[in-house]
Amino acid sequence: MLFARSVQRSEVEVEASLTDSQTGLYNTAGFFAHGEELFQRARRDRRPVSLAVLHFQDLRDVSQVLGRSVARRMFLSAVGALTKAARGQALAGRTGREEFVLLLPGLDAEEARALLASQLGQPPQVQIELRGRMVRILLDSAVLAARERNHNLEDLYDNVARRLRRKRAALMNPQRPAATAPGALDDLNTGPAALDTGPASIPVDLVDSDRGPLSRLEMNPTLPMALTERAQQK
């Protein structure tokens, strides 16, 4: 009896070590340990398997401009959406301070994008109400389905992360490289990561574009003053 309890306690401790304490999602070690099993099972069954990588890069700007409590609300909203998306056989994890991943066995890339859109919108975003105004931040994301050359989950992750890095590099370069083939960036779900506070914001095309700004926050420097004045009026 004591041995059985010891084994159970050991299993709980191991599982806790694989979980991110802030979100309850799997941490990097947990995601790749459990995810590899799902990945290989899908390959054996000849089923598709897709991976989404999402960056919450502009959360730091939200914290600096609107405060840590607002940033925390947006962070938890994103976590909740990913948790819902991970029901069933899917697996969600936090693999960096501002990076989340979602492994989707049985879904091809288009189906994975549709599931992501059902939980986070299209493009993926988090939206909350603040003092009567809607505040929205867009998440950078990339989705790819595993190919024959992807022998394991880490290999697939590297491909998706590399695709996302290329997109951000293209956004920071106003001139698109001539060598970039049409459709090379089609697997990116979002346009630029951005902060949107409703009608007062400068309108920006949210469609995936190499010419868009990296952050709408940089285009709206009066945001803190506007929110302060609204609070004083109340």
Short mmCIF file of N, CA and C in Angstrom, two decimals, residues 41-172:
data_model
loop_
_atom_site.label_atom_id
_atom_site.label_comp_id
_atom_site.label_asym_id
_atom_site.label_seq_id
_atom_site.Cartn_x
_atom_site.Cartn_y
_atom_site.Cartn_z
N ARG A 41 2.13 8.44 -33.20
CA ARG A 41 0.91 7.64 -33.35
C ARG A 41 0.16 8.04 -34.62
N ALA A 42 0.09 9.36 -34.87
CA ALA A 42 -0.58 9.84 -36.08
C ALA A 42 0.16 9.37 -37.33
N ARG A 43 1.48 9.37 -37.28
CA ARG A 43 2.26 8.92 -38.43
C ARG A 43 2.05 7.43 -38.69
N ARG A 44 2.02 6.66 -37.60
CA ARG A 44 1.79 5.21 -37.77
C ARG A 44 0.41 4.92 -38.36
N ASP A 45 -0.58 5.71 -37.92
CA ASP A 45 -1.95 5.53 -38.42
C ASP A 45 -2.19 6.22 -39.76
N ARG A 46 -1.13 6.85 -40.30
CA ARG A 46 -1.21 7.57 -41.57
C ARG A 46 -2.28 8.66 -41.54
N ARG A 47 -2.35 9.34 -40.41
CA ARG A 47 -3.27 10.47 -40.28
C ARG A 47 -2.47 11.77 -40.34
N PRO A 48 -3.07 12.86 -40.78
CA PRO A 48 -2.36 14.14 -40.78
C PRO A 48 -2.13 14.63 -39.35
N VAL A 49 -1.15 15.47 -39.17
CA VAL A 49 -0.90 16.10 -37.87
C VAL A 49 -0.31 17.48 -38.15
N SER A 50 -0.88 18.48 -37.50
CA SER A 50 -0.46 19.87 -37.74
C SER A 50 0.00 20.52 -36.44
N LEU A 51 0.81 21.54 -36.60
CA LEU A 51 1.32 22.28 -35.45
C LEU A 51 1.14 23.77 -35.68
N ALA A 52 0.60 24.45 -34.67
CA ALA A 52 0.48 25.91 -34.69
C ALA A 52 1.43 26.49 -33.65
N VAL A 53 2.15 27.53 -34.02
CA VAL A 53 3.01 28.26 -33.10
C VAL A 53 2.50 29.70 -33.05
N LEU A 54 2.26 30.21 -31.86
CA LEU A 54 1.72 31.55 -31.68
C LEU A 54 2.63 32.37 -30.78
N HIS A 55 2.90 33.60 -31.20
CA HIS A 55 3.72 34.52 -30.41
C HIS A 55 2.87 35.67 -29.89
N PHE A 56 2.95 35.90 -28.60
CA PHE A 56 2.24 36.99 -27.94
C PHE A 56 3.23 38.14 -27.72
N GLN A 57 3.93 38.51 -28.80
CA GLN A 57 5.09 39.38 -28.68
C GLN A 57 4.77 40.76 -28.12
N ASP A 58 3.62 41.32 -28.49
CA ASP A 58 3.30 42.69 -28.08
C ASP A 58 2.70 42.79 -26.69
N LEU A 59 2.67 41.68 -25.96
CA LEU A 59 2.13 41.72 -24.60
C LEU A 59 2.95 42.65 -23.71
N ARG A 60 4.24 42.76 -23.97
CA ARG A 60 5.07 43.67 -23.18
C ARG A 60 4.62 45.11 -23.37
N ASP A 61 4.26 45.47 -24.61
CA ASP A 61 3.78 46.83 -24.87
C ASP A 61 2.47 47.09 -24.14
N VAL A 62 1.61 46.09 -24.11
CA VAL A 62 0.34 46.24 -23.39
C VAL A 62 0.61 46.50 -21.92
N SER A 63 1.55 45.77 -21.35
CA SER A 63 1.88 45.93 -19.93
C SER A 63 2.41 47.33 -19.65
N GLN A 64 3.26 47.85 -20.54
CA GLN A 64 3.86 49.16 -20.32
C GLN A 64 2.86 50.29 -20.48
N VAL A 65 1.94 50.13 -21.44
CA VAL A 65 1.01 51.22 -21.74
C VAL A 65 -0.27 51.14 -20.91
N LEU A 66 -0.82 49.95 -20.76
CA LEU A 66 -2.11 49.80 -20.09
C LEU A 66 -2.02 49.18 -18.69
N GLY A 67 -0.84 48.70 -18.34
CA GLY A 67 -0.68 48.14 -16.99
C GLY A 67 -0.62 46.62 -16.98
N ARG A 68 -0.02 46.10 -15.92
CA ARG A 68 0.19 44.65 -15.83
C ARG A 68 -1.12 43.89 -15.67
N SER A 69 -2.10 44.50 -15.00
CA SER A 69 -3.37 43.79 -14.79
C SER A 69 -4.10 43.57 -16.12
N VAL A 70 -4.05 44.55 -17.02
CA VAL A 70 -4.67 44.40 -18.33
C VAL A 70 -3.92 43.34 -19.14
N ALA A 71 -2.60 43.40 -19.09
CA ALA A 71 -1.80 42.40 -19.80
C ALA A 71 -2.10 41.01 -19.28
N ARG A 72 -2.29 40.90 -17.97
CA ARG A 72 -2.59 39.60 -17.37
C ARG A 72 -3.94 39.08 -17.85
N ARG A 73 -4.93 39.95 -17.94
CA ARG A 73 -6.25 39.55 -18.42
C ARG A 73 -6.16 39.03 -19.85
N MET A 74 -5.40 39.71 -20.69
CA MET A 74 -5.27 39.30 -22.08
C MET A 74 -4.51 37.98 -22.17
N PHE A 75 -3.51 37.83 -21.34
CA PHE A 75 -2.72 36.61 -21.31
C PHE A 75 -3.60 35.42 -20.94
N LEU A 76 -4.39 35.56 -19.89
CA LEU A 76 -5.26 34.48 -19.44
C LEU A 76 -6.37 34.18 -20.45
N SER A 77 -6.81 35.20 -21.17
CA SER A 77 -7.82 34.99 -22.21
C SER A 77 -7.25 34.11 -23.32
N ALA A 78 -6.00 34.36 -23.70
CA ALA A 78 -5.36 33.54 -24.73
C ALA A 78 -5.17 32.11 -24.25
N VAL A 79 -4.78 31.96 -22.99
CA VAL A 79 -4.60 30.62 -22.42
C VAL A 79 -5.91 29.85 -22.43
N GLY A 80 -7.00 30.53 -22.06
CA GLY A 80 -8.31 29.89 -22.05
C GLY A 80 -8.72 29.41 -23.44
N ALA A 81 -8.45 30.23 -24.45
CA ALA A 81 -8.81 29.86 -25.81
C ALA A 81 -8.01 28.65 -26.28
N LEU A 82 -6.73 28.61 -25.94
CA LEU A 82 -5.89 27.49 -26.34
C LEU A 82 -6.31 26.22 -25.60
N THR A 83 -6.71 26.37 -24.34
CA THR A 83 -7.16 25.20 -23.57
C THR A 83 -8.40 24.59 -24.22
N LYS A 84 -9.33 25.45 -24.67
CA LYS A 84 -10.53 24.94 -25.35
C LYS A 84 -10.16 24.26 -26.66
N ALA A 85 -9.21 24.86 -27.39
CA ALA A 85 -8.81 24.28 -28.67
C ALA A 85 -8.12 22.93 -28.49
N ALA A 86 -7.55 22.71 -27.31
CA ALA A 86 -6.78 21.48 -27.07
C ALA A 86 -7.64 20.34 -26.54
N ARG A 87 -8.95 20.51 -26.50
CA ARG A 87 -9.82 19.42 -26.05
C ARG A 87 -9.76 18.26 -27.04
N GLY A 88 -9.97 17.07 -26.54
CA GLY A 88 -9.87 15.90 -27.40
C GLY A 88 -8.43 15.43 -27.47
N GLN A 89 -7.96 15.16 -28.66
CA GLN A 89 -6.61 14.64 -28.85
C GLN A 89 -5.56 15.73 -29.03
N ALA A 90 -5.97 16.97 -29.14
CA ALA A 90 -5.02 18.06 -29.33
C ALA A 90 -4.23 18.31 -28.05
N LEU A 91 -3.10 18.99 -28.21
CA LEU A 91 -2.21 19.22 -27.08
C LEU A 91 -1.69 20.65 -27.14
N ALA A 92 -1.85 21.40 -26.05
CA ALA A 92 -1.39 22.79 -26.00
C ALA A 92 -0.22 22.91 -25.02
N GLY A 93 0.67 23.84 -25.31
CA GLY A 93 1.81 24.05 -24.42
C GLY A 93 2.30 25.47 -24.48
N ARG A 94 3.09 25.83 -23.49
CA ARG A 94 3.78 27.13 -23.45
C ARG A 94 5.27 26.85 -23.55
N THR A 95 5.86 27.23 -24.67
CA THR A 95 7.25 26.88 -24.92
C THR A 95 8.18 28.08 -24.83
N GLY A 96 7.67 29.19 -24.34
CA GLY A 96 8.48 30.39 -24.15
C GLY A 96 7.67 31.39 -23.38
N ARG A 97 8.31 32.46 -22.95
CA ARG A 97 7.59 33.46 -22.16
C ARG A 97 6.38 34.00 -22.92
N GLU A 98 6.52 34.16 -24.23
CA GLU A 98 5.43 34.71 -25.04
C GLU A 98 5.07 33.79 -26.19
N GLU A 99 5.43 32.51 -26.08
CA GLU A 99 5.16 31.57 -27.18
C GLU A 99 4.28 30.42 -26.71
N PHE A 100 3.27 30.13 -27.51
CA PHE A 100 2.38 29.00 -27.26
C PHE A 100 2.38 28.09 -28.48
N VAL A 101 2.11 26.82 -28.24
CA VAL A 101 2.06 25.84 -29.33
C VAL A 101 0.81 24.99 -29.19
N LEU A 102 0.32 24.51 -30.32
CA LEU A 102 -0.88 23.68 -30.34
C LEU A 102 -0.67 22.57 -31.35
N LEU A 103 -0.60 21.33 -30.86
CA LEU A 103 -0.42 20.16 -31.72
C LEU A 103 -1.79 19.56 -32.00
N LEU A 104 -2.08 19.30 -33.29
CA LEU A 104 -3.42 18.88 -33.69
C LEU A 104 -3.36 17.61 -34.54
N PRO A 105 -3.33 16.46 -33.89
CA PRO A 105 -3.35 15.19 -34.63
C PRO A 105 -4.69 15.01 -35.35
N GLY A 106 -4.64 14.47 -36.56
CA GLY A 106 -5.86 14.22 -37.31
C GLY A 106 -6.33 15.39 -38.14
N LEU A 107 -5.66 16.54 -38.05
CA LEU A 107 -6.05 17.72 -38.81
C LEU A 107 -4.95 18.13 -39.78
N ASP A 108 -5.35 18.48 -41.00
CA ASP A 108 -4.38 19.06 -41.92
C ASP A 108 -4.26 20.55 -41.62
N ALA A 109 -3.44 21.26 -42.38
CA ALA A 109 -3.17 22.66 -42.08
C ALA A 109 -4.43 23.52 -42.15
N GLU A 110 -5.26 23.30 -43.17
CA GLU A 110 -6.48 24.11 -43.31
C GLU A 110 -7.44 23.85 -42.16
N GLU A 111 -7.59 22.60 -41.77
CA GLU A 111 -8.47 22.28 -40.64
C GLU A 111 -7.92 22.84 -39.34
N ALA A 112 -6.61 22.83 -39.20
CA ALA A 112 -5.98 23.39 -38.00
C ALA A 112 -6.22 24.90 -37.93
N ARG A 113 -6.11 25.57 -39.07
CA ARG A 113 -6.37 27.02 -39.09
C ARG A 113 -7.82 27.32 -38.74
N ALA A 114 -8.73 26.49 -39.22
CA ALA A 114 -10.15 26.69 -38.94
C ALA A 114 -10.42 26.53 -37.44
N LEU A 115 -9.80 25.54 -36.82
CA LEU A 115 -9.98 25.34 -35.38
C LEU A 115 -9.42 26.52 -34.61
N LEU A 116 -8.25 27.00 -35.02
CA LEU A 116 -7.63 28.14 -34.35
C LEU A 116 -8.51 29.37 -34.48
N ALA A 117 -9.08 29.56 -35.67
CA ALA A 117 -9.95 30.71 -35.91
C ALA A 117 -11.22 30.63 -35.07
N SER A 118 -11.71 29.43 -34.83
CA SER A 118 -12.94 29.27 -34.04
C SER A 118 -12.73 29.68 -32.58
N GLN A 119 -11.50 29.62 -32.10
CA GLN A 119 -11.22 29.96 -30.71
C GLN A 119 -10.60 31.34 -30.54
N LEU A 120 -9.82 31.77 -31.52
CA LEU A 120 -9.09 33.04 -31.38
C LEU A 120 -9.42 34.04 -32.48
N GLY A 121 -10.29 33.66 -33.42
CA GLY A 121 -10.62 34.58 -34.51
C GLY A 121 -9.63 34.47 -35.65
N GLN A 122 -9.92 35.24 -36.71
CA GLN A 122 -9.06 35.28 -37.87
C GLN A 122 -8.83 36.74 -38.28
N PRO A 123 -7.60 37.23 -38.14
CA PRO A 123 -6.42 36.53 -37.61
C PRO A 123 -6.54 36.30 -36.11
N PRO A 124 -5.73 35.38 -35.54
CA PRO A 124 -5.79 35.09 -34.10
C PRO A 124 -5.58 36.35 -33.28
N GLN A 125 -6.43 36.55 -32.29
CA GLN A 125 -6.39 37.78 -31.50
C GLN A 125 -7.00 37.55 -30.13
N VAL A 126 -6.68 38.46 -29.24
CA VAL A 126 -7.28 38.46 -27.90
C VAL A 126 -7.92 39.82 -27.71
N GLN A 127 -9.14 39.83 -27.22
CA GLN A 127 -9.89 41.07 -27.09
C GLN A 127 -10.56 41.15 -25.73
N ILE A 128 -10.43 42.30 -25.08
CA ILE A 128 -11.09 42.53 -23.80
C ILE A 128 -11.69 43.93 -23.80
N GLU A 129 -12.61 44.17 -22.87
CA GLU A 129 -13.19 45.51 -22.73
C GLU A 129 -12.50 46.24 -21.59
N LEU A 130 -12.10 47.47 -21.86
CA LEU A 130 -11.41 48.28 -20.87
C LEU A 130 -12.02 49.67 -20.84
N ARG A 131 -12.67 50.00 -19.74
CA ARG A 131 -13.28 51.32 -19.57
C ARG A 131 -14.19 51.69 -20.74
N GLY A 132 -14.99 50.72 -21.14
CA GLY A 132 -15.94 50.97 -22.19
C GLY A 132 -15.39 50.88 -23.59
N ARG A 133 -14.12 50.56 -23.74
CA ARG A 133 -13.52 50.44 -25.07
C ARG A 133 -12.97 49.03 -25.24
N MET A 134 -13.00 48.56 -26.47
CA MET A 134 -12.46 47.24 -26.76
C MET A 134 -10.98 47.36 -27.07
N VAL A 135 -10.19 46.57 -26.38
CA VAL A 135 -8.76 46.52 -26.62
C VAL A 135 -8.44 45.17 -27.23
N ARG A 136 -7.75 45.19 -28.34
CA ARG A 136 -7.46 43.95 -29.06
C ARG A 136 -5.98 43.88 -29.40
N ILE A 137 -5.42 42.70 -29.25
CA ILE A 137 -4.03 42.47 -29.65
C ILE A 137 -3.99 41.24 -30.55
N LEU A 138 -3.29 41.36 -31.66
CA LEU A 138 -3.18 40.26 -32.60
C LEU A 138 -1.95 39.41 -32.27
N LEU A 139 -2.08 38.12 -32.49
CA LEU A 139 -0.99 37.19 -32.24
C LEU A 139 -0.34 36.79 -33.55
N ASP A 140 0.99 36.84 -33.61
CA ASP A 140 1.68 36.26 -34.75
C ASP A 140 1.52 34.75 -34.69
N SER A 141 1.21 34.13 -35.81
CA SER A 141 1.05 32.68 -35.78
C SER A 141 1.40 32.06 -37.10
N ALA A 142 1.83 30.82 -37.06
CA ALA A 142 2.10 30.03 -38.25
C ALA A 142 1.58 28.62 -38.01
N VAL A 143 1.05 28.02 -39.06
CA VAL A 143 0.50 26.66 -38.97
C VAL A 143 1.04 25.84 -40.14
N LEU A 144 1.58 24.67 -39.83
CA LEU A 144 2.05 23.77 -40.88
C LEU A 144 1.64 22.34 -40.54
N ALA A 145 1.37 21.57 -41.57
CA ALA A 145 1.12 20.13 -41.39
C ALA A 145 2.44 19.39 -41.58
N ALA A 146 2.60 18.28 -40.87
CA ALA A 146 3.82 17.49 -40.99
C ALA A 146 3.94 16.90 -42.39
N ARG A 147 5.16 16.85 -42.89
CA ARG A 147 5.44 16.23 -44.17
C ARG A 147 6.29 14.98 -43.95
N GLU A 148 6.53 14.26 -45.00
CA GLU A 148 7.28 13.01 -44.89
C GLU A 148 8.66 13.23 -44.29
N ARG A 149 9.25 14.38 -44.60
CA ARG A 149 10.61 14.62 -44.11
C ARG A 149 10.64 15.02 -42.64
N ASN A 150 9.48 15.28 -42.04
CA ASN A 150 9.42 15.60 -40.61
C ASN A 150 9.34 14.29 -39.83
N HIS A 151 10.46 13.85 -39.31
CA HIS A 151 10.52 12.55 -38.65
C HIS A 151 10.07 12.60 -37.19
N ASN A 152 10.05 13.78 -36.60
CA ASN A 152 9.62 13.89 -35.21
C ASN A 152 9.02 15.27 -34.97
N LEU A 153 8.49 15.47 -33.79
CA LEU A 153 7.80 16.72 -33.46
C LEU A 153 8.76 17.90 -33.45
N GLU A 154 9.96 17.71 -32.93
CA GLU A 154 10.92 18.81 -32.88
C GLU A 154 11.25 19.30 -34.29
N ASP A 155 11.34 18.38 -35.23
CA ASP A 155 11.62 18.76 -36.60
C ASP A 155 10.49 19.62 -37.16
N LEU A 156 9.25 19.21 -36.90
CA LEU A 156 8.09 19.99 -37.36
C LEU A 156 8.07 21.36 -36.68
N TYR A 157 8.35 21.39 -35.39
CA TYR A 157 8.38 22.67 -34.66
C TYR A 157 9.43 23.61 -35.27
N ASP A 158 10.60 23.09 -35.57
CA ASP A 158 11.65 23.93 -36.16
C ASP A 158 11.18 24.54 -37.48
N ASN A 159 10.45 23.78 -38.28
CA ASN A 159 9.94 24.29 -39.56
C ASN A 159 8.95 25.43 -39.35
N VAL A 160 8.03 25.23 -38.40
CA VAL A 160 7.00 26.25 -38.15
C VAL A 160 7.64 27.50 -37.55
N ALA A 161 8.55 27.33 -36.59
CA ALA A 161 9.21 28.47 -35.97
C ALA A 161 10.04 29.24 -36.99
N ARG A 162 10.69 28.52 -37.89
CA ARG A 162 11.49 29.18 -38.93
C ARG A 162 10.58 29.98 -39.87
N ARG A 163 9.44 29.43 -40.20
CA ARG A 163 8.48 30.15 -41.05
C ARG A 163 8.03 31.45 -40.37
N LEU A 164 7.80 31.39 -39.08
CA LEU A 164 7.36 32.57 -38.34
C LEU A 164 8.47 33.62 -38.27
N ARG A 165 9.71 33.18 -38.08
CA ARG A 165 10.83 34.12 -38.04
C ARG A 165 11.01 34.82 -39.39
N ARG A 166 10.83 34.07 -40.48
CA ARG A 166 10.96 34.67 -41.80
C ARG A 166 9.90 35.74 -42.02
N LYS A 167 8.71 35.48 -41.53
CA LYS A 167 7.65 36.48 -41.70
C LYS A 167 7.97 37.75 -40.94
N ARG A 168 8.44 37.62 -39.72
CA ARG A 168 8.76 38.82 -38.94
C ARG A 168 9.93 39.57 -39.57
N ALA A 169 10.88 38.85 -40.12
CA ALA A 169 12.00 39.50 -40.80
C ALA A 169 11.50 40.26 -42.02
N ALA A 170 10.54 39.67 -42.74
CA ALA A 170 9.97 40.34 -43.91
C ALA A 170 9.20 41.58 -43.51
N LEU A 171 8.52 41.54 -42.38
CA LEU A 171 7.76 42.70 -41.91
C LEU A 171 8.68 43.86 -41.55
N MET A 172 9.86 43.54 -41.04
CA MET A 172 10.79 44.60 -40.64
C MET A 172 11.55 45.16 -41.84
#
